Tab-separated table of C-alpha atoms in Angstrom:
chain	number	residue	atom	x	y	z
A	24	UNK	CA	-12.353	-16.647	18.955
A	25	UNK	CA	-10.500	-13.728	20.580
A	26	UNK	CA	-9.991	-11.044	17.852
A	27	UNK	CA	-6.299	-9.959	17.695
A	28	UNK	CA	-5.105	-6.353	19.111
A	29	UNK	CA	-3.726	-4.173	16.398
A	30	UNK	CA	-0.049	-2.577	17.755
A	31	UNK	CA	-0.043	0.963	16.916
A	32	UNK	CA	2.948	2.323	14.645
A	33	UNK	CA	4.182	5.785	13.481
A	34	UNK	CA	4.673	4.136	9.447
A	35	UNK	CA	3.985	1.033	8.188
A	36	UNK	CA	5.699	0.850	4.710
A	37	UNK	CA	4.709	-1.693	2.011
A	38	UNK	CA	7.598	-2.631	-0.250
A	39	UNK	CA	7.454	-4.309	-3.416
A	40	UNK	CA	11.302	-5.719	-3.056
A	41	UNK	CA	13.111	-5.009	0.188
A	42	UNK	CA	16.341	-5.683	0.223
A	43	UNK	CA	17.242	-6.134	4.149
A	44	UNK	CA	21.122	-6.016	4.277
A	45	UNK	CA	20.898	-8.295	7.578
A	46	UNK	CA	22.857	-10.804	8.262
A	47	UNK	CA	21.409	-13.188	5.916
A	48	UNK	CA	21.451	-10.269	3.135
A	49	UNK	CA	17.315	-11.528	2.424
A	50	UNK	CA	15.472	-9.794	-0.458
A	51	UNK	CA	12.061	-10.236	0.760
A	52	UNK	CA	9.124	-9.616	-1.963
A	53	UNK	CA	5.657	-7.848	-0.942
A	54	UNK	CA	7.303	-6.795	2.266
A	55	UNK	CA	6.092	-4.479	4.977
A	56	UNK	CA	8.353	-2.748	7.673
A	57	UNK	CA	6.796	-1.230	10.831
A	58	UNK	CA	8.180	1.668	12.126
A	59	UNK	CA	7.645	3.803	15.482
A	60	UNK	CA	10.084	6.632	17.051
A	61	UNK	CA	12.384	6.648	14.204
A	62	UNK	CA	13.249	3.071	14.825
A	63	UNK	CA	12.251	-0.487	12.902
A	64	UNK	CA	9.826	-2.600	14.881
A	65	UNK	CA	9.474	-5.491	12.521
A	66	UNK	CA	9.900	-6.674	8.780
A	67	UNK	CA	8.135	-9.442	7.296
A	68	UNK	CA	5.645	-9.707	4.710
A	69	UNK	CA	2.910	-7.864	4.228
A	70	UNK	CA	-0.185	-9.650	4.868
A	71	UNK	CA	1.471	-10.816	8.060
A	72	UNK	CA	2.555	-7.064	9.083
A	73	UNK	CA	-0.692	-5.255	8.004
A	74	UNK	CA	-2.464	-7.877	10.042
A	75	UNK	CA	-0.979	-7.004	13.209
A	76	UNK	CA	0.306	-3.467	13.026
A	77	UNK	CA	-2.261	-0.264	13.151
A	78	UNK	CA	-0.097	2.827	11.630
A	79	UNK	CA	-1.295	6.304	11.257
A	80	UNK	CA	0.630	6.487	8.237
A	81	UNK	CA	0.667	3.546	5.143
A	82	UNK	CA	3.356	4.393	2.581
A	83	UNK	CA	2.685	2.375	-0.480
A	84	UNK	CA	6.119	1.768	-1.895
A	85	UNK	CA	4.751	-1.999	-3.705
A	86	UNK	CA	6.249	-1.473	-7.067
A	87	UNK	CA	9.479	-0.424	-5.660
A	88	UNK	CA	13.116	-1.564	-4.213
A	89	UNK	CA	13.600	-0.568	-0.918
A	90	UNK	CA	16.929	-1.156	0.758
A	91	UNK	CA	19.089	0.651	4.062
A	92	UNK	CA	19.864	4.326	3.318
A	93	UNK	CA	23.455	4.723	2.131
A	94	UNK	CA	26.142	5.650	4.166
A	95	UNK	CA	29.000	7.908	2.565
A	96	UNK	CA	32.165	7.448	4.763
A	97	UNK	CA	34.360	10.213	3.427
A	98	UNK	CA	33.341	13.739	2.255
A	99	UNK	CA	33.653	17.400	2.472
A	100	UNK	CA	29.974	18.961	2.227
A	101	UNK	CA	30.916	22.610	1.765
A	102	UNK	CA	33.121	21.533	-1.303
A	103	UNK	CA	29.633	21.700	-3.492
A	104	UNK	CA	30.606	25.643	-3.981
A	105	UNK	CA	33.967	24.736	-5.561
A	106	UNK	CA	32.182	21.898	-8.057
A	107	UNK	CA	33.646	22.213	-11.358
A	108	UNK	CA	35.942	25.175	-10.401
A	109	UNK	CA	39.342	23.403	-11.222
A	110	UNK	CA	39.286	20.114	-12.738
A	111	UNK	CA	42.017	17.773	-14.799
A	112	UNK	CA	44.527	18.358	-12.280
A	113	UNK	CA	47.208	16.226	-10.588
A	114	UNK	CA	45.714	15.765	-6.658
A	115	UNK	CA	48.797	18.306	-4.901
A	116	UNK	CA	48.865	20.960	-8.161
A	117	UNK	CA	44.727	20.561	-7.623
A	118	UNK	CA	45.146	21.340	-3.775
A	119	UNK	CA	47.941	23.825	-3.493
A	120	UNK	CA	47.397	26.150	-6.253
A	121	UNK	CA	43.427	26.107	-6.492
A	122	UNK	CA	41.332	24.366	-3.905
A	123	UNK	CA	43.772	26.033	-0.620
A	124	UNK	CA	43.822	28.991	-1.923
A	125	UNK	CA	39.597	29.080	-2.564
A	126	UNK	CA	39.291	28.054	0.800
A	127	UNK	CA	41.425	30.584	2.366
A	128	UNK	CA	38.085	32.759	1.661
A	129	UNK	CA	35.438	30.345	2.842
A	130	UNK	CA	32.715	32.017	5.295
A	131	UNK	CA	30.526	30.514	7.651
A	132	UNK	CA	27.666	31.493	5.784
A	133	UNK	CA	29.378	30.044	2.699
A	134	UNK	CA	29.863	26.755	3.851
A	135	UNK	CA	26.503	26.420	5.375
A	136	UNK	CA	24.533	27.032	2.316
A	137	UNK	CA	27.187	24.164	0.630
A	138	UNK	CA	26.290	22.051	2.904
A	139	UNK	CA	22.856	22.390	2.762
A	140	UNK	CA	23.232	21.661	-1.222
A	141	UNK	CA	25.197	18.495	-0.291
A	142	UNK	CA	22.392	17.327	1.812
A	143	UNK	CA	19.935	18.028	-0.838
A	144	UNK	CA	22.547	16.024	-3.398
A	145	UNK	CA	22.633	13.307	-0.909
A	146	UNK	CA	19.059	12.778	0.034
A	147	UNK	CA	17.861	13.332	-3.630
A	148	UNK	CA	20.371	9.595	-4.509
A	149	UNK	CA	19.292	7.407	-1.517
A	150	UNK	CA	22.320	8.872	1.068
A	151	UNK	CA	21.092	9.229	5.240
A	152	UNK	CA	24.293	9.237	6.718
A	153	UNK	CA	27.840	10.907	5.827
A	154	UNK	CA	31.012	11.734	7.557
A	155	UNK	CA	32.671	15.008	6.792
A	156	UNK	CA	36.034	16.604	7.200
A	157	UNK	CA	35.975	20.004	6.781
A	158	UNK	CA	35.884	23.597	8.212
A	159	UNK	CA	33.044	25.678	10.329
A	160	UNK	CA	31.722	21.949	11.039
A	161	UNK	CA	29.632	23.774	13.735
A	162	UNK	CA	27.332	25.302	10.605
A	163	UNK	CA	28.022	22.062	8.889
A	164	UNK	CA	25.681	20.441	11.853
A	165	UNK	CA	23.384	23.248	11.821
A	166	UNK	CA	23.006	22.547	8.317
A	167	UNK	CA	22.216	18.726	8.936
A	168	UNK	CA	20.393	19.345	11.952
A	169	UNK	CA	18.265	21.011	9.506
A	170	UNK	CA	18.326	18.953	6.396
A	171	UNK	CA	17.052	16.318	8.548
A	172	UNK	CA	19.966	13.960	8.224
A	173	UNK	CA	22.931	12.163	9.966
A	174	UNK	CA	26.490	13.193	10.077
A	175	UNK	CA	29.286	12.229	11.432
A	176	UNK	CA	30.883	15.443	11.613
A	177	UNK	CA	35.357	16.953	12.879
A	178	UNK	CA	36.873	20.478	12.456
A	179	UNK	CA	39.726	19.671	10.218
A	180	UNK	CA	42.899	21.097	11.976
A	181	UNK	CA	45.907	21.961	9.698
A	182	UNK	CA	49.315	23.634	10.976
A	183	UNK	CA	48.734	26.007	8.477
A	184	UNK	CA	46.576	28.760	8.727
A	185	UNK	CA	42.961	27.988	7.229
A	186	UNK	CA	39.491	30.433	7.068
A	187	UNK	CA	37.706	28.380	9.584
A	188	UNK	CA	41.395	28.931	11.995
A	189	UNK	CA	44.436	30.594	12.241
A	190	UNK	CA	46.648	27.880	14.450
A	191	UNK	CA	46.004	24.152	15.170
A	192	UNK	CA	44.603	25.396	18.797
A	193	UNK	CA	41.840	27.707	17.357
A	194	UNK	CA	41.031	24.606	15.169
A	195	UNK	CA	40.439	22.333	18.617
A	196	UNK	CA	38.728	25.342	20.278
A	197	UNK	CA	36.295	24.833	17.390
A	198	UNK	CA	36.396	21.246	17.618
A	199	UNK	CA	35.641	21.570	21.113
A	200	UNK	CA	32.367	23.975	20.021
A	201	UNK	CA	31.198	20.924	17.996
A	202	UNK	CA	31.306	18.273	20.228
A	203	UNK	CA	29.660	20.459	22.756
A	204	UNK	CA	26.858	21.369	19.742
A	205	UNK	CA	26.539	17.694	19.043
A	206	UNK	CA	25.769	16.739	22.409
A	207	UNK	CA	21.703	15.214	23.280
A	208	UNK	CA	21.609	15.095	19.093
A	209	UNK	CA	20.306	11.931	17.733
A	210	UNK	CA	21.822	12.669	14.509
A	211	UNK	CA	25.201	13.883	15.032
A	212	UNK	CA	28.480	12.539	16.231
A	213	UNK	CA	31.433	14.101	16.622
A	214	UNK	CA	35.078	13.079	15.605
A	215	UNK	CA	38.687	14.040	15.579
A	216	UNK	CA	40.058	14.655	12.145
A	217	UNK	CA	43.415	15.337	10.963
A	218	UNK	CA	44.212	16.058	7.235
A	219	UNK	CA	46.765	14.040	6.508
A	220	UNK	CA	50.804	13.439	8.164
A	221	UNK	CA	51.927	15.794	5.513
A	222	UNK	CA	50.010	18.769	6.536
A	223	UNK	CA	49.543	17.851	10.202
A	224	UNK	CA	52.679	17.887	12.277
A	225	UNK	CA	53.833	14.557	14.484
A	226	UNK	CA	52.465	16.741	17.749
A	227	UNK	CA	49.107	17.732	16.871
A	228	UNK	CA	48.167	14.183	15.000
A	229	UNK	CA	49.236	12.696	18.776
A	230	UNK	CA	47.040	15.052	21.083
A	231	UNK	CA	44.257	14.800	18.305
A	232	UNK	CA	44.614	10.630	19.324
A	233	UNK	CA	44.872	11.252	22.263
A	234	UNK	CA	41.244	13.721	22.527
A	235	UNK	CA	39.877	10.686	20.337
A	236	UNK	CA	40.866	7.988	23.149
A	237	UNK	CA	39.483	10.458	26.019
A	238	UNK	CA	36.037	10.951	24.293
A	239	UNK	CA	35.623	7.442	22.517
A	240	UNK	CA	35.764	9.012	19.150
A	241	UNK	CA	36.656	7.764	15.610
A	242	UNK	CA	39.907	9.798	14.285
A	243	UNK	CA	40.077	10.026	10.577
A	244	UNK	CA	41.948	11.408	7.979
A	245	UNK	CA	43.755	11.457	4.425
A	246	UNK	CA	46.610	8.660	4.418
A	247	UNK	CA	48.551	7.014	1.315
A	248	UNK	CA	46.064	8.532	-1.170
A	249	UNK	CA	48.806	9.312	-4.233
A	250	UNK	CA	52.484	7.672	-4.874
A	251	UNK	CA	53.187	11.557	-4.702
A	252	UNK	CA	52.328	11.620	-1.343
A	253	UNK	CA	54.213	8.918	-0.038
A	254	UNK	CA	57.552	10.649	-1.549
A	255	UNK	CA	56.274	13.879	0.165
A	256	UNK	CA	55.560	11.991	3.842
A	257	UNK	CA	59.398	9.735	2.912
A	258	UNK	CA	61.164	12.997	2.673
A	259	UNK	CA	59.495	14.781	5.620
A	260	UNK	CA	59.763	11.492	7.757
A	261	UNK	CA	62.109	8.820	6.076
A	262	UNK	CA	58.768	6.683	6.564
A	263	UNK	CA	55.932	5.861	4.092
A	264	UNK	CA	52.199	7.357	5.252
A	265	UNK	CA	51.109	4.257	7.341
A	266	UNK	CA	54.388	3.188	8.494
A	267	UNK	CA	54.261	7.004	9.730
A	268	UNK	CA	50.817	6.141	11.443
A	269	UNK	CA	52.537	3.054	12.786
A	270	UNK	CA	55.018	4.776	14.619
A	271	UNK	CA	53.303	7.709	15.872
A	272	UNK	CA	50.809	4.819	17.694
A	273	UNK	CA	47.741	6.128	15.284
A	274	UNK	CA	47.151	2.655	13.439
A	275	UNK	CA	44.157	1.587	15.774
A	276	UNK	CA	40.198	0.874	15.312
A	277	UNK	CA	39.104	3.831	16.412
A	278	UNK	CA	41.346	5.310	13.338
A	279	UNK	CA	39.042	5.682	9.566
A	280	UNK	CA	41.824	5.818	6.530
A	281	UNK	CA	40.572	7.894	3.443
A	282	UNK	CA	41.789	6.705	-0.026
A	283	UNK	CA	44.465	4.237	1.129
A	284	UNK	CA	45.734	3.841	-2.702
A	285	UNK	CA	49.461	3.473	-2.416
A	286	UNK	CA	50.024	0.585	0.002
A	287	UNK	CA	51.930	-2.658	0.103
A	288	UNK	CA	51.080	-6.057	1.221
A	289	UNK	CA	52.624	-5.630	4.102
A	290	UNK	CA	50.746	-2.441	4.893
A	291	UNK	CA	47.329	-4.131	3.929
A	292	UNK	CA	48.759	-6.678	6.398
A	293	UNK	CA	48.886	-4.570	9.437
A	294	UNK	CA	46.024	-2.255	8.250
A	295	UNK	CA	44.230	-5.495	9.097
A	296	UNK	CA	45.919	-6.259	12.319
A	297	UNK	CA	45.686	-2.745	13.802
A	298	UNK	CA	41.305	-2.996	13.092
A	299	UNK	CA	41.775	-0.002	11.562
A	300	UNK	CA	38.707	1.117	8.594
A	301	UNK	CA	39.083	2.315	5.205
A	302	UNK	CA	37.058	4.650	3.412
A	303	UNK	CA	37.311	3.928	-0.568
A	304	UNK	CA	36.596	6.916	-2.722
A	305	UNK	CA	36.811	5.507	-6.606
A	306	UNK	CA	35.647	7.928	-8.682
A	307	UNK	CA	37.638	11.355	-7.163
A	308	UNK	CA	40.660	8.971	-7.164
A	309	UNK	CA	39.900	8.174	-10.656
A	310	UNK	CA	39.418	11.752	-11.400
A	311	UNK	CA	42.175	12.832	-9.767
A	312	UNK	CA	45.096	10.244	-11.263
A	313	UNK	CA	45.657	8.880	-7.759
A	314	UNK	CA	45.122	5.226	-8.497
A	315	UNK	CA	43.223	2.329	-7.721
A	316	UNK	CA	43.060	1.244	-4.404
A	317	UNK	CA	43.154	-2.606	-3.500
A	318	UNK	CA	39.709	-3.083	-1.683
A	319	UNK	CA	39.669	-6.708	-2.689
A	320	UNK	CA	43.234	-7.107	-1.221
A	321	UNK	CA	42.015	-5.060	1.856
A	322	UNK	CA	38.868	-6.862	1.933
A	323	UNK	CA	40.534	-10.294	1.720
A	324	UNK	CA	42.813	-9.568	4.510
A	325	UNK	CA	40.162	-8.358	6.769
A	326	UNK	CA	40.149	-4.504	6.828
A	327	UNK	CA	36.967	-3.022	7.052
A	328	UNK	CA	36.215	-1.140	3.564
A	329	UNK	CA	33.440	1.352	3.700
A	330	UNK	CA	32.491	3.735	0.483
A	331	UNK	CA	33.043	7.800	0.075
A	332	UNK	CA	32.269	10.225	-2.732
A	333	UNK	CA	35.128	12.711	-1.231
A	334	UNK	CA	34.146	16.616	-1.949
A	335	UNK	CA	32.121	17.867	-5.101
A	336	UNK	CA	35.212	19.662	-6.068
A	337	UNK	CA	36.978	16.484	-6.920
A	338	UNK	CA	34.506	13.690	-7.505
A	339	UNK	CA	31.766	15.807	-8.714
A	340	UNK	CA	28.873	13.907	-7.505
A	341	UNK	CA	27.820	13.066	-3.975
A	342	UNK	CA	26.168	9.883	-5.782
A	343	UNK	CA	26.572	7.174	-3.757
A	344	UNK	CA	25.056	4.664	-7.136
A	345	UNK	CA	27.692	6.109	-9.149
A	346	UNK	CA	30.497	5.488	-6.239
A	347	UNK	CA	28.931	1.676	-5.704
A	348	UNK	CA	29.560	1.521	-9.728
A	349	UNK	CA	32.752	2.749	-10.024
A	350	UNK	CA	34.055	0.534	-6.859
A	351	UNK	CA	33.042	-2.551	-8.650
A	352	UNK	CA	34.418	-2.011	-11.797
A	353	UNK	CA	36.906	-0.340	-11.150
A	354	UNK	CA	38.454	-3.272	-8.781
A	355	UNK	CA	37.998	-5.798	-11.637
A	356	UNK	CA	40.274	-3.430	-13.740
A	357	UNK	CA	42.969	-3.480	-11.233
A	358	UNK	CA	43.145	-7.343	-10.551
A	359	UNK	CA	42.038	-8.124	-14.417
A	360	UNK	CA	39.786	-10.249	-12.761
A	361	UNK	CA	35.905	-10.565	-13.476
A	362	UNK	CA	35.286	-11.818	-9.825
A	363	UNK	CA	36.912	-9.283	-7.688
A	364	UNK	CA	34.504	-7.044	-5.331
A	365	UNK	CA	31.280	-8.464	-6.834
A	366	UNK	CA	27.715	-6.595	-5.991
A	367	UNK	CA	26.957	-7.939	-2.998
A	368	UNK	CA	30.373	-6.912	-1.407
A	369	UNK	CA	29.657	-3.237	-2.740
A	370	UNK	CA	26.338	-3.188	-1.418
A	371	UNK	CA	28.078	-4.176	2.023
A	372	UNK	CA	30.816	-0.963	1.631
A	373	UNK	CA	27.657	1.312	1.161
A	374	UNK	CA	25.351	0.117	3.878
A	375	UNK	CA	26.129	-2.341	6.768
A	376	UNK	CA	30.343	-2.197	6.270
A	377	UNK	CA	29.736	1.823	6.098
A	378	UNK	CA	27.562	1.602	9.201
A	379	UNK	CA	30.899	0.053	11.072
A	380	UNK	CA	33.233	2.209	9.592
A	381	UNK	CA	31.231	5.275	10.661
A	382	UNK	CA	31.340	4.068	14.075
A	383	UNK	CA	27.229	3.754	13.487
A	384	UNK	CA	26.236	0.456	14.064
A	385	UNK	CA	22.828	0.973	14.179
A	386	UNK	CA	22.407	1.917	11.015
A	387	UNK	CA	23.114	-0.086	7.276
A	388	UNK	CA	20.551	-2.756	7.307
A	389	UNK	CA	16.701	-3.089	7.574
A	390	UNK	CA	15.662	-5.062	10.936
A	391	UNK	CA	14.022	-4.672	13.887
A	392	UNK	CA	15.646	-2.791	16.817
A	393	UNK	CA	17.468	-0.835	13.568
A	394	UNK	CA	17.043	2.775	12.811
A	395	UNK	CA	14.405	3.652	10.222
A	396	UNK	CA	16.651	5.043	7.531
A	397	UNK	CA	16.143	3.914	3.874
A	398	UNK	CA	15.584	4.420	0.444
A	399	UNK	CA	13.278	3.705	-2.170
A	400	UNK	CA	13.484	3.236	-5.513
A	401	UNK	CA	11.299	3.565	-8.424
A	402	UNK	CA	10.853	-0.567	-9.559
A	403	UNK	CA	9.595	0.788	-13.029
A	404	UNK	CA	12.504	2.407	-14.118
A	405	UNK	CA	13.583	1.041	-17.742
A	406	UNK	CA	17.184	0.055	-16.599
A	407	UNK	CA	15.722	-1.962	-13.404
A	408	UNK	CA	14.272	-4.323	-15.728
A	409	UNK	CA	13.459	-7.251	-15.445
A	410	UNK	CA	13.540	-7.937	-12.131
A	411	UNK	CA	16.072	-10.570	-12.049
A	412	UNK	CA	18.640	-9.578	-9.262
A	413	UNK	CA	17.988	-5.945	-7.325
A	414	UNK	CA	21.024	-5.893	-5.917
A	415	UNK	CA	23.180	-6.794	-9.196
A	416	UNK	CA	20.881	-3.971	-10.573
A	417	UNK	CA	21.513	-1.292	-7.242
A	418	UNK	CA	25.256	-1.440	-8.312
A	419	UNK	CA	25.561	-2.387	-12.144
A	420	UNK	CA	22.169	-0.760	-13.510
A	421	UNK	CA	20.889	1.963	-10.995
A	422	UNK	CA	21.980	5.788	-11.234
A	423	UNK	CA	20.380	7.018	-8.385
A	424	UNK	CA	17.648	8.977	-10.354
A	425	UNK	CA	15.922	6.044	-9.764
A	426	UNK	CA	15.485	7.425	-6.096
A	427	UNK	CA	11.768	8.563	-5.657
A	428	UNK	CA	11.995	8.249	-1.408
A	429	UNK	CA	14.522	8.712	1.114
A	430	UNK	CA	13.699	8.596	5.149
A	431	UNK	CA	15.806	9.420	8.090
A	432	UNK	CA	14.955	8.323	11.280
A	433	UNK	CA	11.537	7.461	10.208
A	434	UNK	CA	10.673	10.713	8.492
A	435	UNK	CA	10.480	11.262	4.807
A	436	UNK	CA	12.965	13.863	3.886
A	437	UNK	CA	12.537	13.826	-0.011
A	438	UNK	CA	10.027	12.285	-2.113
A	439	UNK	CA	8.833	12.367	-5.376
A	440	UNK	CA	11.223	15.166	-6.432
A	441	UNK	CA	10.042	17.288	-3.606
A	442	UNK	CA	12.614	18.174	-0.316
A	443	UNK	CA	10.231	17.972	2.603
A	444	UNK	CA	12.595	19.984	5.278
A	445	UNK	CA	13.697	22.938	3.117
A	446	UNK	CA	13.143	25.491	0.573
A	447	UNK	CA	14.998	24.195	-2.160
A	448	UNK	CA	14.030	26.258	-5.059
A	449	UNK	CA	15.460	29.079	-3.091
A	450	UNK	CA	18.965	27.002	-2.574
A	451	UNK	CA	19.045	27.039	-6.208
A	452	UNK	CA	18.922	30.445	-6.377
A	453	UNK	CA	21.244	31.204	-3.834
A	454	UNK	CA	23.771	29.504	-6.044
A	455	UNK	CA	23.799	32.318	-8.237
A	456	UNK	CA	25.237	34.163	-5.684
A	457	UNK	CA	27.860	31.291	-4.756
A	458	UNK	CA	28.599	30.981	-8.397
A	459	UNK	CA	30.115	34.705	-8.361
A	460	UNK	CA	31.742	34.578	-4.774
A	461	UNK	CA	33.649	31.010	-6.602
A	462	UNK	CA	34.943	32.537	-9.300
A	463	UNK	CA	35.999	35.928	-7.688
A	464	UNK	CA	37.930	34.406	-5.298
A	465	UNK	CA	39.890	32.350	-7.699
């Protein structure tokens, strides 16, 4: 008998419980996933893998839960500095008088050691990929680039002055900077972003569409995230937010929604027609006083629903657990109604939904051809016991603590409490530092 040739592999990674997120959503136990060039070769179990596959690394993950890394559709990186600056507030008396003015005084060299601490927030609870609106994005990659993970990454452009840029022009200049940064990187994309049709005039939010048609990007931004807001965008326009978006010809698929709290059937209606995605944010609308928004409305009707933490300054966490908690809960205290947005639909929003939203559909689920981004979590842990259901326990029982290993594009980035691509003892003591710039410029 002809003995079988062993394929060579970068990782071969033995799971305990893996929790694929493909099509089928299978939770395979005593699984093995085979990994070469930062991409997924094959899953399957473990005797069959080990069998074939020759790797010149074995990670031994069998007593744990290993599903896609998380994808966080809507944040602001940088905002870590500003965590726990203001808080209690109503979202415009929260923006105006504190956060605008704080950020009026953001540096480059600010908002790249923020972002750094985001990623290390991130990667320590299970998150590979986020999209962030914000300013300097061109640190904000350098910071990724570094940190080892994927962004997808737009120079927010205001019509009113801002530290990162003085006019709506300067902000595209920089915009322009980024995409050209981004270019030949694996791990970045660029988009357009606008803040929102209150603070972005009818002009800008047009060419901004238009750059996003020209270069096949997403466009996203802040749209019907308070009743407050739609009486601010009614007075300015005489139109609600996405009837707004409607007119101006901005309602499309390439277009990603933040918040989307204070809409009507009718909206939900042609937020479904229009293909356009939603990024849900529970907790800092929770926090905030903006509302619930109706995912299981906007799911029903089609609208593709992914999951965001929004900024540290508002949520306080970049914890996508605690985000995949709140959504779930949360929806069944809006509808009174035990059924709405059960786990497996939240699971979706954070991984293979999030993947589409982010205009990233090669990420969110474990299977061959795949990118080899995932997370692993402790199967011990008190509150993961017993091992009934993982993924009624990765949205009801896990808090993200639970996360002891977290790969992007094949290579471990954090495990065991350790951060394998940067000094992060001496990011905590930079915050020192931050802490003082924060509260001086307040």
């Amino acid at each position: 008998m002809t003995p079988r040739m062993s394929i060579p592999c970068d990782i071969l990674l033995r799971a305990g419980t893996l929790v694929t997120q493909d099509a089928r959503r299978r939770v395979l136990t005593n699984a093995a996933i085979a990994i070469q060039a930062g991409a997924i070769l094959a899953v399957d179990g473990w005797e069959a893998l080990s069998g074939l596959y020759q790797p010149r690394e074995t990670i031994d993950c069998r007593g744990d839960i290993v599903l896609p890394g998380l994808i966080n559709t809507h944040t602001h990186a940088a905002m870590t500095v500003f965590r726990g600056l203001e808080d209690d507030l109503p979202l415009m008396e929260w923006l105006q008088g504190h956060i605008w003015p704080a950020e009026a005084r953001l540096t480059p060299e600010i908002v790249a050691v923020g972002t750094a601490l985001a990623c290390a927030e991130m990667l320590r609870t299970g998150t590979t990929c986020f999209v962030d609106l914000y300013l300097f994005e061109r640190e904000v990659a350098q910071a990724v680039l570094d940190a080892g993970m994927r962004a997808v990454l737009g120079e927010g452009v205001f019509d009113q002055p801002n530290a990162s840029a003085k006019t709506p022009d300067e902000a595209l200049a920089k915009m322009g900077e980024l995409m050209a940064f981004c270019r030949g990187q694996e791990r970045l994309k660029p988009c357009m972003v606008a803040h929102s049709v209150y603070a972005t005039g009818a002009d800008t939010l047009l060419h901004l569409d238009a750059l996003a048609r020209e270069h096949r990007l997403m466009l996203t931004l802040h749209a019907a995230e308070t009743a407050s807001e739609t009486a601010m965008v009614l007075a300015q326009t005489g139109q609600r937010p996405i009837a707004r978006l409607e007119t101006l010809g901005l309602l499309t698929p390439r277009l990603l929604a933040a918040h989307v709290v204070d809409v009507t059937e009718e909206e939900i209606t042609l937020l479904a027609r229009r293909g356009v995605g939603v990024a849900h944010n529970p907790r800092s609308n929770m926090k905030l006083g903006s509302g619930a928004a109706p995912v299981a409305a906007l799911r029903r009707a089609g609208v593709r629903v992914g999951l965001g933490t929004d900024g540290a300054a508002s949520n306080n966490a970049l914890n996508m657990f605690a985000e995949m908690n709140a959504a779930a809960l949360l929806a069944k205290l809006r509808g009174l109604d035990p059924t709405a947005l059960p786990a497996k639909d939240v699971l979706d929003m954070a991984t293979r939904d999030g993947a589409m939203v982010a205009g990233w559909p090669e990420l969110g689920s474990i299977e061959p051809g795949k990118r080899a981004d995932l997370a692993v979590l402790d199967g011990s842990a008190p509150n993961l016991q017993p091992p009934h259901n993982p993924v009624s326990h990765l949205v009801y029982a896990a808090s993200g603590a639970e996360v002891r290993l977290t790969m992007v594009e094949g290579r471990v980035l954090y495990r065991d409490g350790a951060f394998t691509s940067f000094d992060y003892p001496a990011l905590v003591r930079e915050m020192s530092s931050i802490r003082a710039w924060a509260r001086k410029n307040t």
